[in-house]
Amino acid sequence: MRAHLGLGANLASRAGSPPATLRAGLRALAAIAPVAVLRTSSIYRTEPRGVTDQPEFANAAAEVETGLGAEDLLAALLEVERSFGRTRETKDGPRTLDLDLLL
């Protein structure tokens, strides 16, 4: 199955800066699940929305090939987020890593 992912971060993680975290998050995903990264976009800086009193975000998109179904891929994405210290305390709040299954 081919899938498209959205990636975002605006806090430093064990991988370093938010852009470094995006790249490390994709590597971590490929290490725990049958996922091959086919293409990635450039990394873009975006202003926060909703909760605006936080650092700007680094965002990107990726196309991956995987043998996982959608639910298993989502579970793998959530596991990678947790491994980078992601917590969900504030809606639209700061985060070390956000991995979204887009398509």
Short mmCIF file of C-alpha atoms in Angstrom, two decimals:
data_model
loop_
_atom_site.label_atom_id
_atom_site.label_comp_id
_atom_site.label_asym_id
_atom_site.label_seq_id
_atom_site.Cartn_x
_atom_site.Cartn_y
_atom_site.Cartn_z
CA MET A 1 0.00 0.00 0.00
CA ARG A 2 1.19 3.50 -0.76
CA ALA A 3 0.47 6.15 1.87
CA HIS A 4 1.06 9.86 2.32
CA LEU A 5 2.14 11.29 5.65
CA GLY A 6 2.23 14.77 7.16
CA LEU A 7 5.09 15.52 9.55
CA GLY A 8 5.43 18.39 12.00
CA ALA A 9 7.44 19.48 15.03
CA ASN A 10 8.17 22.67 16.89
CA LEU A 11 10.04 21.45 19.99
CA ALA A 12 13.49 19.91 20.19
CA SER A 13 13.62 16.16 20.79
CA ARG A 14 16.31 13.55 21.40
CA ALA A 15 17.10 13.92 17.69
CA GLY A 16 17.80 17.65 18.02
CA SER A 17 16.05 20.50 16.24
CA PRO A 18 12.54 20.14 14.77
CA PRO A 19 13.85 19.61 11.20
CA ALA A 20 16.27 16.94 12.47
CA THR A 21 13.38 15.34 14.35
CA LEU A 22 11.29 15.08 11.16
CA ARG A 23 14.09 13.24 9.38
CA ALA A 24 14.78 11.00 12.39
CA GLY A 25 11.07 10.23 12.76
CA LEU A 26 10.93 8.82 9.24
CA ARG A 27 14.02 6.70 9.91
CA ALA A 28 12.47 5.43 13.15
CA LEU A 29 9.25 4.51 11.36
CA ALA A 30 11.15 2.53 8.73
CA ALA A 31 13.06 0.74 11.52
CA ILE A 32 9.95 -0.54 13.36
CA ALA A 33 7.56 -1.24 10.49
CA PRO A 34 7.75 -2.51 6.92
CA VAL A 35 7.87 1.03 5.51
CA ALA A 36 9.98 2.36 2.66
CA VAL A 37 10.17 6.12 2.24
CA LEU A 38 9.70 6.87 -1.46
CA ARG A 39 9.72 10.67 -1.51
CA THR A 40 9.80 13.57 0.91
CA SER A 41 9.00 17.21 0.44
CA SER A 42 11.19 20.06 1.48
CA ILE A 43 10.85 21.15 5.10
CA TYR A 44 8.78 24.28 5.49
CA ARG A 45 8.53 26.69 8.43
CA THR A 46 4.98 27.64 9.38
CA GLU A 47 3.49 29.89 12.04
CA PRO A 48 1.38 28.15 14.69
CA ARG A 49 -2.40 28.37 14.44
CA GLY A 50 -4.88 28.12 17.26
CA VAL A 51 -2.40 28.31 20.14
CA THR A 52 -0.12 31.03 18.76
CA ASP A 53 2.15 31.49 21.79
CA GLN A 54 4.60 28.77 20.77
CA PRO A 55 7.56 28.33 18.39
CA GLU A 56 7.04 28.09 14.65
CA PHE A 57 6.67 24.61 13.15
CA ALA A 58 8.83 22.62 10.79
CA ASN A 59 6.50 20.72 8.43
CA ALA A 60 6.95 18.25 5.59
CA ALA A 61 5.15 15.48 3.73
CA ALA A 62 6.29 12.01 2.73
CA GLU A 63 5.14 9.27 0.42
CA VAL A 64 5.77 5.75 1.75
CA GLU A 65 5.23 2.18 0.61
CA THR A 66 4.17 -0.29 3.28
CA GLY A 67 2.76 -3.74 3.77
CA LEU A 68 0.74 -2.47 6.73
CA GLY A 69 -2.95 -1.68 6.60
CA ALA A 70 -4.14 1.80 7.54
CA GLU A 71 -4.86 0.98 11.21
CA ASP A 72 -1.51 -0.75 11.73
CA LEU A 73 0.33 2.09 10.00
CA LEU A 74 -1.44 4.60 12.25
CA ALA A 75 -0.44 2.55 15.31
CA ALA A 76 3.19 2.60 14.12
CA LEU A 77 3.03 6.38 13.61
CA LEU A 78 1.71 6.88 17.15
CA GLU A 79 4.45 4.63 18.56
CA VAL A 80 7.14 6.67 16.81
CA GLU A 81 5.59 9.90 18.14
CA ARG A 82 5.68 8.50 21.69
CA SER A 83 9.31 7.41 21.27
CA PHE A 84 10.19 11.05 20.50
CA GLY A 85 8.43 12.32 23.62
CA ARG A 86 5.12 13.36 22.09
CA THR A 87 2.40 14.17 24.60
CA ARG A 88 -1.13 15.36 23.89
CA GLU A 89 -1.84 17.81 26.70
CA THR A 90 -3.03 20.84 24.72
CA LYS A 91 -5.00 20.76 21.47
CA ASP A 92 -2.93 22.54 18.80
CA GLY A 93 -0.12 22.90 21.34
CA PRO A 94 3.61 22.44 20.93
CA ARG A 95 4.94 19.00 20.04
CA THR A 96 8.19 17.16 19.58
CA LEU A 97 6.84 15.15 16.63
CA ASP A 98 3.50 14.87 14.86
CA LEU A 99 3.00 12.15 12.24
CA ASP A 100 -0.34 12.19 10.42
CA LEU A 101 -1.69 9.60 8.02
CA LEU A 102 -3.11 11.78 5.25
CA LEU A 103 -4.02 9.33 2.51
#
